[in-house]
PDB file of C-alpha atoms in Angstrom:
ATOM      1  CA  MET A 112      13.177   1.232  14.031  1.00  0.00           C
ATOM      2  CA  GLN A 113      12.164  -1.942  12.811  1.00  0.00           C
ATOM      3  CA  VAL A 114       7.998  -2.954  13.080  1.00  0.00           C
ATOM      4  CA  GLN A 115       7.520  -6.634  12.981  1.00  0.00           C
ATOM      5  CA  ILE A 116       4.469  -8.581  13.001  1.00  0.00           C
ATOM      6  CA  SER A 117       5.012 -12.217  14.066  1.00  0.00           C
ATOM      7  CA  CYS A 118       3.220 -15.323  13.646  1.00  0.00           C
ATOM      8  CA  LEU A 119      -0.340 -13.353  14.000  1.00  0.00           C
ATOM      9  CA  ARG A 120      -3.237 -15.047  13.935  1.00  0.00           C
ATOM     10  CA  LYS A 121      -6.908 -13.729  14.854  1.00  0.00           C
ATOM     11  CA  VAL A 122      -9.833 -16.086  15.037  1.00  0.00           C
ATOM     12  CA  TYR A 123     -13.820 -14.998  15.120  1.00  0.00           C
ATOM     13  CA  GLY A 124     -15.336 -18.435  15.650  1.00  0.00           C
ATOM     14  CA  LYS A 125     -14.553 -20.161  13.455  1.00  0.00           C
ATOM     15  CA  THR A 126     -13.235 -17.781  10.856  1.00  0.00           C
ATOM     16  CA  LYS A 127      -9.350 -17.552  10.200  1.00  0.00           C
ATOM     17  CA  ALA A 128      -9.361 -13.537   9.715  1.00  0.00           C
ATOM     18  CA  VAL A 129      -5.674 -13.939  10.632  1.00  0.00           C
ATOM     19  CA  ASP A 130      -4.309 -16.911  10.156  1.00  0.00           C
ATOM     20  CA  ASP A 131      -0.182 -17.260  11.234  1.00  0.00           C
ATOM     21  CA  ILE A 132       1.508 -14.290   8.950  1.00  0.00           C
ATOM     22  CA  SER A 133       4.890 -12.965   9.553  1.00  0.00           C
ATOM     23  CA  PHE A 134       6.867  -9.603   7.908  1.00  0.00           C
ATOM     24  CA  SER A 135       8.754  -6.600   8.597  1.00  0.00           C
ATOM     25  CA  PHE A 136       9.213  -3.434   7.458  1.00  0.00           C
ATOM     26  CA  THR A 137      11.579  -0.371   8.813  1.00  0.00           C
ATOM     27  CA  SER A 138      11.762   3.441   9.254  1.00  0.00           C
ATOM     28  CA  GLY A 139      11.652   5.291   6.180  1.00  0.00           C
ATOM     29  CA  GLN A 140       9.706   2.460   4.239  1.00  0.00           C
ATOM     30  CA  VAL A 141       6.273   2.711   2.841  1.00  0.00           C
ATOM     31  CA  PHE A 142       4.769  -0.705   2.821  1.00  0.00           C
ATOM     32  CA  GLY A 143       1.669  -1.352   0.900  1.00  0.00           C
ATOM     33  CA  PHE A 144      -0.904  -4.068   2.694  1.00  0.00           C
ATOM     34  CA  ILE A 145      -2.919  -5.444  -0.348  1.00  0.00           C
ATOM     35  CA  GLY A 146      -5.611  -8.190  -0.838  1.00  0.00           C
ATOM     36  CA  PRO A 147      -9.020  -8.234  -1.553  1.00  0.00           C
ATOM     37  CA  ASN A 148     -11.998  -7.825   0.702  1.00  0.00           C
ATOM     38  CA  GLY A 149     -12.101  -9.404   3.715  1.00  0.00           C
ATOM     39  CA  ALA A 150      -9.037 -10.371   3.594  1.00  0.00           C
ATOM     40  CA  GLY A 151      -7.954  -9.684   6.835  1.00  0.00           C
ATOM     41  CA  LYS A 152      -5.916  -6.350   6.268  1.00  0.00           C
ATOM     42  CA  SER A 153      -8.138  -4.034   8.967  1.00  0.00           C
ATOM     43  CA  THR A 154      -7.947  -7.001  11.355  1.00  0.00           C
ATOM     44  CA  THR A 155      -3.757  -6.650  10.859  1.00  0.00           C
ATOM     45  CA  MET A 156      -3.558  -3.176  11.350  1.00  0.00           C
ATOM     46  CA  ARG A 157      -5.971  -2.854  14.405  1.00  0.00           C
ATOM     47  CA  VAL A 158      -3.810  -5.536  16.217  1.00  0.00           C
ATOM     48  CA  LEU A 159      -0.686  -3.867  15.283  1.00  0.00           C
ATOM     49  CA  ALA A 160      -2.178  -0.352  16.564  1.00  0.00           C
ATOM     50  CA  ALA A 161      -3.381  -1.991  19.808  1.00  0.00           C
ATOM     51  CA  LEU A 162      -6.917  -1.816  19.755  1.00  0.00           C
ATOM     52  CA  GLU A 163      -7.275  -5.194  18.980  1.00  0.00           C
ATOM     53  CA  GLU A 164      -5.576  -8.673  20.936  1.00  0.00           C
ATOM     54  CA  PRO A 165      -4.435 -11.295  18.608  1.00  0.00           C
ATOM     55  CA  THR A 166      -5.458 -14.746  19.363  1.00  0.00           C
ATOM     56  CA  SER A 167      -2.530 -15.740  19.116  1.00  0.00           C
ATOM     57  CA  GLY A 168       1.229 -14.218  17.879  1.00  0.00           C
ATOM     58  CA  ASP A 169       2.194 -10.898  18.300  1.00  0.00           C
ATOM     59  CA  CYS A 170       3.824  -7.695  16.571  1.00  0.00           C
ATOM     60  CA  TYR A 171       6.791  -5.543  17.402  1.00  0.00           C
ATOM     61  CA  ILE A 172       8.273  -2.211  17.307  1.00  0.00           C
ATOM     62  CA  ASP A 173      11.390  -1.925  18.188  1.00  0.00           C
ATOM     63  CA  GLY A 174      11.540  -5.212  19.723  1.00  0.00           C
ATOM     64  CA  ILE A 175       8.506  -3.692  22.543  1.00  0.00           C
ATOM     65  CA  SER A 176       5.431  -6.062  22.236  1.00  0.00           C
ATOM     66  CA  VAL A 177       2.555  -4.264  21.210  1.00  0.00           C
ATOM     67  CA  LEU A 178       0.143  -6.705  23.255  1.00  0.00           C
ATOM     68  CA  GLN A 179       2.317  -6.544  26.491  1.00  0.00           C
ATOM     69  CA  TYR A 180       2.728  -2.833  26.088  1.00  0.00           C
ATOM     70  CA  PRO A 181      -0.366  -1.243  24.699  1.00  0.00           C
ATOM     71  CA  ASP A 182       0.304   2.450  25.993  1.00  0.00           C
ATOM     72  CA  LYS A 183       3.271   2.265  24.593  1.00  0.00           C
ATOM     73  CA  ALA A 184       2.327   1.075  21.244  1.00  0.00           C
ATOM     74  CA  HIS A 185      -0.624   3.601  21.468  1.00  0.00           C
ATOM     75  CA  ARG A 186       2.083   6.625  21.882  1.00  0.00           C
ATOM     76  CA  MET A 187       4.285   5.000  18.842  1.00  0.00           C
ATOM     77  CA  VAL A 188       1.508   4.393  16.379  1.00  0.00           C
ATOM     78  CA  GLY A 189      -0.618   6.883  14.538  1.00  0.00           C
ATOM     79  CA  TYR A 190      -3.976   5.286  13.562  1.00  0.00           C
ATOM     80  CA  VAL A 191      -5.669   5.859  10.089  1.00  0.00           C
ATOM     81  CA  PRO A 192      -8.880   3.899  10.654  1.00  0.00           C
ATOM     82  CA  ASP A 193     -11.063   3.459   6.993  1.00  0.00           C
ATOM     83  CA  SER A 194     -13.672   5.622   8.333  1.00  0.00           C
ATOM     84  CA  LEU A 195     -13.872   8.632  10.898  1.00  0.00           C
ATOM     85  CA  PRO A 196     -16.635   8.330  13.884  1.00  0.00           C
ATOM     86  CA  GLU A 197     -19.492  10.640  13.244  1.00  0.00           C
ATOM     87  CA  HIS A 198     -19.125  13.801  15.821  1.00  0.00           C
ATOM     88  CA  ARG A 199     -22.182  16.323  15.127  1.00  0.00           C
ATOM     89  CA  ASP A 200     -20.379  19.191  17.643  1.00  0.00           C
ATOM     90  CA  ILE A 201     -17.262  19.530  17.311  1.00  0.00           C
ATOM     91  CA  SER A 202     -15.114  21.203  14.848  1.00  0.00           C
ATOM     92  CA  VAL A 203     -12.015  20.206  12.884  1.00  0.00           C
ATOM     93  CA  HIS A 204      -9.854  21.900  15.046  1.00  0.00           C
ATOM     94  CA  GLU A 205     -11.621  21.381  18.496  1.00  0.00           C
ATOM     95  CA  TYR A 206     -11.016  17.492  17.411  1.00  0.00           C
ATOM     96  CA  LEU A 207      -7.357  17.840  16.803  1.00  0.00           C
ATOM     97  CA  ASP A 208      -7.014  19.619  19.796  1.00  0.00           C
ATOM     98  CA  PHE A 209      -8.953  17.002  21.641  1.00  0.00           C
ATOM     99  CA  PHE A 210      -6.553  14.374  20.690  1.00  0.00           C
ATOM    100  CA  ALA A 211      -3.649  16.582  20.806  1.00  0.00           C
ATOM    101  CA  ARG A 212      -4.655  16.689  24.880  1.00  0.00           C
ATOM    102  CA  ALA A 213      -5.029  13.218  24.664  1.00  0.00           C
ATOM    103  CA  TYR A 214      -1.452  13.251  23.969  1.00  0.00           C
ATOM    104  CA  SER A 215      -0.598  15.109  27.113  1.00  0.00           C
ATOM    105  CA  ILE A 216       0.519  18.037  24.387  1.00  0.00           C
ATOM    106  CA  GLN A 217      -0.073  21.089  26.773  1.00  0.00           C
ATOM    107  CA  GLY A 218      -0.171  24.919  26.780  1.00  0.00           C
ATOM    108  CA  SER A 219       1.349  26.984  24.019  1.00  0.00           C
ATOM    109  CA  ARG A 220       2.974  23.872  22.186  1.00  0.00           C
ATOM    110  CA  ARG A 221      -0.183  22.411  21.925  1.00  0.00           C
ATOM    111  CA  ARG A 222      -1.684  25.341  20.029  1.00  0.00           C
ATOM    112  CA  GLN A 223       1.500  25.242  17.771  1.00  0.00           C
ATOM    113  CA  VAL A 224       1.631  21.803  17.603  1.00  0.00           C
ATOM    114  CA  VAL A 225      -2.330  21.477  16.443  1.00  0.00           C
ATOM    115  CA  GLU A 226      -1.173  24.580  14.066  1.00  0.00           C
ATOM    116  CA  GLU A 227       1.347  23.133  12.581  1.00  0.00           C
ATOM    117  CA  ILE A 228      -0.763  19.735  11.509  1.00  0.00           C
ATOM    118  CA  GLU A 229      -3.350  21.603  10.348  1.00  0.00           C
ATOM    119  CA  GLU A 230      -1.421  23.430   7.860  1.00  0.00           C
ATOM    120  CA  PHE A 231       0.796  20.552   6.475  1.00  0.00           C
ATOM    121  CA  THR A 232      -2.411  18.390   5.868  1.00  0.00           C
ATOM    122  CA  ASN A 233      -4.537  21.888   4.253  1.00  0.00           C
ATOM    123  CA  LEU A 234      -7.134  21.905   6.795  1.00  0.00           C
ATOM    124  CA  LEU A 235      -6.689  25.224   7.548  1.00  0.00           C
ATOM    125  CA  GLY A 236      -9.279  26.452   5.552  1.00  0.00           C
ATOM    126  CA  ILE A 237     -11.512  23.921   7.443  1.00  0.00           C
ATOM    127  CA  ARG A 238     -10.700  24.066  10.721  1.00  0.00           C
ATOM    128  CA  GLU A 239     -14.156  25.973  12.079  1.00  0.00           C
ATOM    129  CA  LYS A 240     -16.149  22.875  10.403  1.00  0.00           C
ATOM    130  CA  HIS A 241     -17.753  20.772  12.151  1.00  0.00           C
ATOM    131  CA  LEU A 242     -16.882  16.815  11.282  1.00  0.00           C
ATOM    132  CA  ASN A 243     -20.345  15.752  10.193  1.00  0.00           C
ATOM    133  CA  ALA A 244     -20.323  18.621   7.413  1.00  0.00           C
ATOM    134  CA  LEU A 245     -16.998  17.193   5.522  1.00  0.00           C
ATOM    135  CA  SER A 246     -17.230  14.799   3.004  1.00  0.00           C
ATOM    136  CA  LYS A 247     -15.610  11.411   3.038  1.00  0.00           C
ATOM    137  CA  GLY A 248     -12.443  12.462   1.342  1.00  0.00           C
ATOM    138  CA  MET A 249     -12.156  15.518   3.859  1.00  0.00           C
ATOM    139  CA  LYS A 250     -12.465  13.349   6.586  1.00  0.00           C
ATOM    140  CA  ASN A 251      -9.881  11.221   5.715  1.00  0.00           C
ATOM    141  CA  ARG A 252      -7.515  13.914   5.424  1.00  0.00           C
ATOM    142  CA  VAL A 253      -8.300  15.196   9.192  1.00  0.00           C
ATOM    143  CA  SER A 254      -7.994  11.233  10.271  1.00  0.00           C
ATOM    144  CA  VAL A 255      -4.924  11.680   8.501  1.00  0.00           C
ATOM    145  CA  ALA A 256      -4.138  14.570  10.784  1.00  0.00           C
ATOM    146  CA  ARG A 257      -5.151  13.441  14.121  1.00  0.00           C
ATOM    147  CA  ALA A 258      -2.731  10.124  13.800  1.00  0.00           C
ATOM    148  CA  LEU A 259       0.325  12.827  13.342  1.00  0.00           C
ATOM    149  CA  VAL A 260      -0.349  14.609  15.983  1.00  0.00           C
ATOM    150  CA  HIS A 261       1.715  13.078  18.607  1.00  0.00           C
ATOM    151  CA  ASP A 262       4.108  12.572  15.797  1.00  0.00           C
ATOM    152  CA  PRO A 263       4.292   9.103  16.064  1.00  0.00           C
ATOM    153  CA  PRO A 264       7.363   6.831  14.610  1.00  0.00           C
ATOM    154  CA  VAL A 265       4.591   4.324  12.642  1.00  0.00           C
ATOM    155  CA  LEU A 266       1.758   4.800  10.701  1.00  0.00           C
ATOM    156  CA  VAL A 267      -0.660   2.252  10.307  1.00  0.00           C
ATOM    157  CA  MET A 268      -3.029   3.599   8.002  1.00  0.00           C
ATOM    158  CA  ASP A 269      -6.399   1.595   6.301  1.00  0.00           C
ATOM    159  CA  GLU A 270      -7.290   3.064   2.998  1.00  0.00           C
ATOM    160  CA  PRO A 271      -6.718   6.791   3.642  1.00  0.00           C
ATOM    161  CA  ALA A 272      -7.167   7.461  -0.292  1.00  0.00           C
ATOM    162  CA  SER A 273     -10.681   6.314  -0.402  1.00  0.00           C
ATOM    163  CA  GLY A 274     -12.797   8.954  -1.487  1.00  0.00           C
ATOM    164  CA  LEU A 275     -10.013  11.461  -2.059  1.00  0.00           C
ATOM    165  CA  ASP A 276     -10.605  13.010  -5.675  1.00  0.00           C
ATOM    166  CA  PRO A 277      -7.680  13.302  -7.656  1.00  0.00           C
ATOM    167  CA  ARG A 278      -5.851  16.520  -6.214  1.00  0.00           C
ATOM    168  CA  ALA A 279      -6.549  15.325  -2.591  1.00  0.00           C
ATOM    169  CA  ARG A 280      -5.016  11.634  -3.876  1.00  0.00           C
ATOM    170  CA  ILE A 281      -1.585  13.596  -5.153  1.00  0.00           C
ATOM    171  CA  GLU A 282      -1.587  15.468  -2.167  1.00  0.00           C
ATOM    172  CA  LEU A 283      -1.590  12.246  -0.200  1.00  0.00           C
ATOM    173  CA  ARG A 284       0.857  10.479  -2.161  1.00  0.00           C
ATOM    174  CA  GLU A 285       3.379  13.540  -1.340  1.00  0.00           C
ATOM    175  CA  LEU A 286       2.641  13.560   1.988  1.00  0.00           C
ATOM    176  CA  LEU A 287       3.617  10.108   2.685  1.00  0.00           C
ATOM    177  CA  LYS A 288       6.695  10.629   0.586  1.00  0.00           C
ATOM    178  CA  ILE A 289       7.726  13.349   3.089  1.00  0.00           C
ATOM    179  CA  LEU A 290       6.797  11.807   6.245  1.00  0.00           C
ATOM    180  CA  ALA A 291       8.361   8.465   4.945  1.00  0.00           C
ATOM    181  CA  GLY A 292      11.729  11.221   4.375  1.00  0.00           C
ATOM    182  CA  GLN A 293      11.271  11.474   7.823  1.00  0.00           C
ATOM    183  CA  GLY A 294      11.806   8.140   8.460  1.00  0.00           C
ATOM    184  CA  LYS A 295       8.554   6.782   9.340  1.00  0.00           C
ATOM    185  CA  ALA A 296       7.164   3.415   9.251  1.00  0.00           C
ATOM    186  CA  ILE A 297       4.297   3.631   7.204  1.00  0.00           C
ATOM    187  CA  LEU A 298       1.988   0.418   6.424  1.00  0.00           C
ATOM    188  CA  ILE A 299      -1.338   1.801   3.952  1.00  0.00           C
ATOM    189  CA  SER A 300      -3.493  -0.549   2.504  1.00  0.00           C
ATOM    190  CA  SER A 301      -5.075   0.721  -0.804  1.00  0.00           C
ATOM    191  CA  HIS A 302      -7.177  -1.040  -3.836  1.00  0.00           C
ATOM    192  CA  ILE A 303      -5.544   1.868  -5.714  1.00  0.00           C
ATOM    193  CA  LEU A 304      -2.687  -0.147  -6.957  1.00  0.00           C
ATOM    194  CA  THR A 305      -0.711   1.995  -9.588  1.00  0.00           C
ATOM    195  CA  GLU A 306      -0.885   5.179  -6.526  1.00  0.00           C
ATOM    196  CA  LEU A 307       0.751   2.425  -4.300  1.00  0.00           C
ATOM    197  CA  GLY A 308       3.488   1.503  -6.560  1.00  0.00           C
ATOM    198  CA  GLU A 309       4.151   5.105  -7.201  1.00  0.00           C
ATOM    199  CA  ILE A 310       5.274   5.516  -3.185  1.00  0.00           C
ATOM    200  CA  CYS A 311       5.859   2.527  -2.092  1.00  0.00           C
ATOM    201  CA  ASN A 312       9.431  -0.008  -1.203  1.00  0.00           C
ATOM    202  CA  GLY A 313       7.979  -2.855  -0.362  1.00  0.00           C
ATOM    203  CA  ALA A 314       4.499  -4.652  -0.334  1.00  0.00           C
ATOM    204  CA  VAL A 315       2.547  -7.382   1.603  1.00  0.00           C
ATOM    205  CA  PHE A 316      -0.022  -9.289  -0.130  1.00  0.00           C
ATOM    206  CA  ILE A 317      -2.511 -11.012   1.599  1.00  0.00           C
ATOM    207  CA  GLU A 318      -5.887 -13.434   1.197  1.00  0.00           C
ATOM    208  CA  ARG A 319      -8.143 -15.158   2.880  1.00  0.00           C
ATOM    209  CA  GLY A 320      -6.110 -14.233   6.116  1.00  0.00           C
ATOM    210  CA  ARG A 321      -2.906 -15.589   4.485  1.00  0.00           C
ATOM    211  CA  LEU A 322       0.337 -14.295   3.631  1.00  0.00           C
ATOM    212  CA  LEU A 323       1.118 -15.119   0.133  1.00  0.00           C
ATOM    213  CA  ARG A 324       3.832 -12.662  -0.464  1.00  0.00           C
ATOM    214  CA  ALA A 325       5.940  -9.958   1.288  1.00  0.00           C
ATOM    215  CA  GLY A 326       8.915  -8.287   0.578  1.00  0.00           C
ATOM    216  CA  THR A 327      10.363  -5.205  -0.467  1.00  0.00           C
ATOM    217  CA  MET A 328      10.041  -4.016  -4.668  1.00  0.00           C
ATOM    218  CA  ASP A 329      12.618  -5.348  -6.068  1.00  0.00           C
ATOM    219  CA  GLN A 330      12.312  -9.169  -4.325  1.00  0.00           C
ATOM    220  CA  LEU A 331       8.792  -8.681  -4.903  1.00  0.00           C
ATOM    221  CA  LYS A 332       9.089  -8.138  -8.617  1.00  0.00           C
ATOM    222  CA  GLU A 333      12.767 -10.929  -8.306  1.00  0.00           C
ATOM    223  CA  GLN A 334      10.066 -13.933  -7.159  1.00  0.00           C
ATOM    224  CA  SER A 335       7.047 -13.127 -10.231  1.00  0.00           C
ATOM    225  CA  SER A 336       6.323 -16.025 -11.682  1.00  0.00           C
ATOM    226  CA  HIS A 337       6.346 -14.798 -15.104  1.00  0.00           C
ATOM    227  CA  ARG A 338       8.093 -12.340 -17.005  1.00  0.00           C
ATOM    228  CA  THR A 339       6.652  -9.997 -19.424  1.00  0.00           C
ATOM    229  CA  VAL A 340       8.873  -9.107 -22.466  1.00  0.00           C
ATOM    230  CA  LEU A 341       7.935  -5.806 -24.604  1.00  0.00           C
ATOM    231  CA  ILE A 342       8.572  -6.130 -28.226  1.00  0.00           C
ATOM    232  CA  ARG A 343       8.372  -3.728 -31.040  1.00  0.00           C
ATOM    233  CA  PRO A 344       9.139  -4.138 -34.878  1.00  0.00           C
ATOM    234  CA  LEU A 345      10.372  -1.708 -37.026  1.00  0.00           C
ATOM    235  CA  ASN A 346       6.939  -3.169 -39.527  1.00  0.00           C
ATOM    236  CA  ARG A 347       5.241  -6.710 -40.159  1.00  0.00           C
ATOM    237  CA  LEU A 348       3.557  -6.094 -36.538  1.00  0.00           C
ATOM    238  CA  ASP A 349       0.577  -8.567 -37.537  1.00  0.00           C
ATOM    239  CA  ALA A 350       3.465 -11.140 -38.716  1.00  0.00           C
ATOM    240  CA  LEU A 351       5.556 -11.239 -35.853  1.00  0.00           C
ATOM    241  CA  TYR A 352       2.355 -11.147 -33.805  1.00  0.00           C
ATOM    242  CA  LYS A 353       1.188 -14.266 -35.482  1.00  0.00           C
ATOM    243  CA  TYR A 354       4.315 -15.999 -35.572  1.00  0.00           C
ATOM    244  CA  LEU A 355       4.595 -15.284 -31.469  1.00  0.00           C
ATOM    245  CA  LEU A 356       0.927 -16.994 -31.017  1.00  0.00           C
ATOM    246  CA  LEU A 357       2.832 -20.575 -32.658  1.00  0.00           C
ATOM    247  CA  GLN A 358       6.045 -20.650 -30.843  1.00  0.00           C
ATOM    248  CA  PRO A 359       6.167 -22.793 -27.766  1.00  0.00           C
ATOM    249  CA  GLY A 360       7.040 -21.683 -23.986  1.00  0.00           C
ATOM    250  CA  LEU A 361       4.867 -18.479 -23.839  1.00  0.00           C
ATOM    251  CA  ASP A 362       2.374 -18.012 -21.503  1.00  0.00           C
ATOM    252  CA  GLU A 363       0.325 -15.404 -23.336  1.00  0.00           C
ATOM    253  CA  VAL A 364       1.150 -13.180 -26.677  1.00  0.00           C
ATOM    254  CA  ARG A 365      -1.239  -9.595 -26.527  1.00  0.00           C
ATOM    255  CA  LEU A 366      -1.117  -7.100 -29.365  1.00  0.00           C
ATOM    256  CA  GLN A 367      -1.041  -3.708 -27.714  1.00  0.00           C
ATOM    257  CA  ASP A 368      -0.797  -0.603 -30.340  1.00  0.00           C
ATOM    258  CA  ASP A 369       2.410  -0.783 -32.238  1.00  0.00           C
ATOM    259  CA  LEU A 370       4.234  -3.221 -29.712  1.00  0.00           C
ATOM    260  CA  ILE A 371       3.601  -7.051 -28.382  1.00  0.00           C
ATOM    261  CA  GLU A 372       3.507  -8.127 -24.681  1.00  0.00           C
ATOM    262  CA  VAL A 373       4.907 -11.595 -24.428  1.00  0.00           C
ATOM    263  CA  ASP A 374       4.517 -13.701 -20.738  1.00  0.00           C
ATOM    264  CA  MET A 375       6.826 -16.208 -20.459  1.00  0.00           C
ATOM    265  CA  GLN A 376       8.016 -18.378 -17.526  1.00  0.00           C
ATOM    266  CA  GLU A 377      11.575 -18.648 -18.543  1.00  0.00           C
ATOM    267  CA  ASP A 378      14.328 -16.949 -17.504  1.00  0.00           C
ATOM    268  CA  GLU A 379      16.866 -14.033 -19.317  1.00  0.00           C
ATOM    269  CA  GLU A 380      18.492 -16.663 -21.481  1.00  0.00           C
ATOM    270  CA  ALA A 381      15.320 -17.752 -22.803  1.00  0.00           C
ATOM    271  CA  CYS A 382      14.673 -13.653 -23.218  1.00  0.00           C
ATOM    272  CA  CYS A 383      17.987 -13.742 -25.477  1.00  0.00           C
ATOM    273  CA  ARG A 384      17.102 -16.792 -27.209  1.00  0.00           C
ATOM    274  CA  LEU A 385      13.727 -15.408 -28.284  1.00  0.00           C
ATOM    275  CA  LEU A 386      15.532 -12.329 -29.499  1.00  0.00           C
ATOM    276  CA  THR A 387      18.039 -14.271 -31.964  1.00  0.00           C
ATOM    277  CA  GLU A 388      14.955 -16.105 -33.125  1.00  0.00           C
ATOM    278  CA  LEU A 389      13.006 -13.418 -34.461  1.00  0.00           C
ATOM    279  CA  CYS A 390      15.825 -11.984 -35.629  1.00  0.00           C
ATOM    280  CA  ALA A 391      16.776 -15.169 -37.563  1.00  0.00           C
ATOM    281  CA  ALA A 392      12.964 -15.347 -38.514  1.00  0.00           C
ATOM    282  CA  GLY A 393      13.909 -11.898 -40.607  1.00  0.00           C
ATOM    283  CA  PHE A 394      12.215  -9.753 -38.066  1.00  0.00           C
ATOM    284  CA  GLN A 395      13.489  -5.972 -37.689  1.00  0.00           C
ATOM    285  CA  ILE A 396      13.009  -5.449 -33.841  1.00  0.00           C
ATOM    286  CA  LEU A 397      13.514  -1.891 -33.053  1.00  0.00           C
ATOM    287  CA  GLU A 398      12.632  -2.412 -29.594  1.00  0.00           C
ATOM    288  CA  PHE A 399      12.601  -5.528 -27.038  1.00  0.00           C
ATOM    289  CA  ARG A 400      12.563  -5.328 -23.557  1.00  0.00           C
ATOM    290  CA  PRO A 401      11.381  -7.237 -20.068  1.00  0.00           C
ATOM    291  CA  ARG A 402       8.782  -4.978 -18.465  1.00  0.00           C
ATOM    292  CA  ARG A 403       9.127  -5.093 -14.438  1.00  0.00           C
ATOM    293  CA  SER A 404       6.760  -6.468 -13.003  1.00  0.00           C
ATOM    294  CA  ASP A 405       4.097  -4.169 -11.165  1.00  0.00           C
ATOM    295  CA  LEU A 406       2.079  -4.209  -8.149  1.00  0.00           C
ATOM    296  CA  GLU A 407      -1.115  -5.151 -10.025  1.00  0.00           C
ATOM    297  CA  GLN A 408       0.600  -7.857 -11.947  1.00  0.00           C
ATOM    298  CA  ILE A 409       1.733  -9.160  -8.935  1.00  0.00           C
ATOM    299  CA  PHE A 410      -1.700  -8.766  -7.780  1.00  0.00           C
ATOM    300  CA  MET A 411      -3.576 -10.771 -10.565  1.00  0.00           C
ATOM    301  CA  THR A 412      -0.554 -13.674 -10.297  1.00  0.00           C
ATOM    302  CA  VAL A 413      -0.348 -14.522  -6.279  1.00  0.00           C
ATOM    303  CA  THR A 414      -4.153 -14.528  -5.438  1.00  0.00           C
ATOM    304  CA  LYS A 415      -7.219 -16.236  -6.984  1.00  0.00           C
ATOM    305  CA  GLY A 416     -10.087 -13.708  -5.888  1.00  0.00           C
ATOM    306  CA  ASP A 417     -10.765 -15.672  -2.541  1.00  0.00           C
ATOM    307  CA  VAL A 418     -12.873 -14.137  -0.167  1.00  0.00           C
ATOM    308  CA  GLN A 419     -13.902 -15.546   3.759  1.00  0.00           C
TER     309      GLN A 419
END
């Protein structure tokens, strides 16, 4: 199953919340949706979940238009908002049971589905608690459970790790890996880029409503405008650091404990030339290797920090 966002635009008055963005991801993939606050991530996700109409463009799930067939989209997408609505007089179990009924899951099958979801998302211990008595992290967990009630093939998750403690974040990460392994297509936004990097097959970078870069992790790393090389000498660390500072063609040189990080715009041949030059200059190099760009590096490279 392919999820495709096609030429999507959303305008509020004079503000272009989403400005002609297109990208796609497929079943079994976890795609990170990354950008500064106000970049247009939540708006895009709400359009994909058929909760908001775009100004133009469309989203397609397995070729089905979200705009033309919102009812079908609601059944194919599980949406996790950035915050759970307040409900004072309903328990966790009653809340999940309500949505199971809304999706026409009936009788003993409904009870089985709700109990399995509560167990799967580790909610059995709080199933009788009222929603308004829960912490933000626990509310997020309930929100994830609600999105899974009807077993949708697509999950759209807006900051699901917000407010979670370290253990809960680890549990969420493992949960997403399981869901992707089951064949679900997952789009998730988060500001915790190190954790996204551990679970994502790809990412989409957006700023001021505009698409900056999108693709699988390998594609993104290949597109990175610079490469970082890690150099660990046998000795003379300070001397090597000063030597590198004087070399042309190096964007930045950083001393990090017992090694040196070098940012350079050039290709692999330039890396080979640099290593040859260092050896010819008398430096004994224990380690010389390129570091593949991670999401944080790509984010800092492609974004400017602009907000709308």
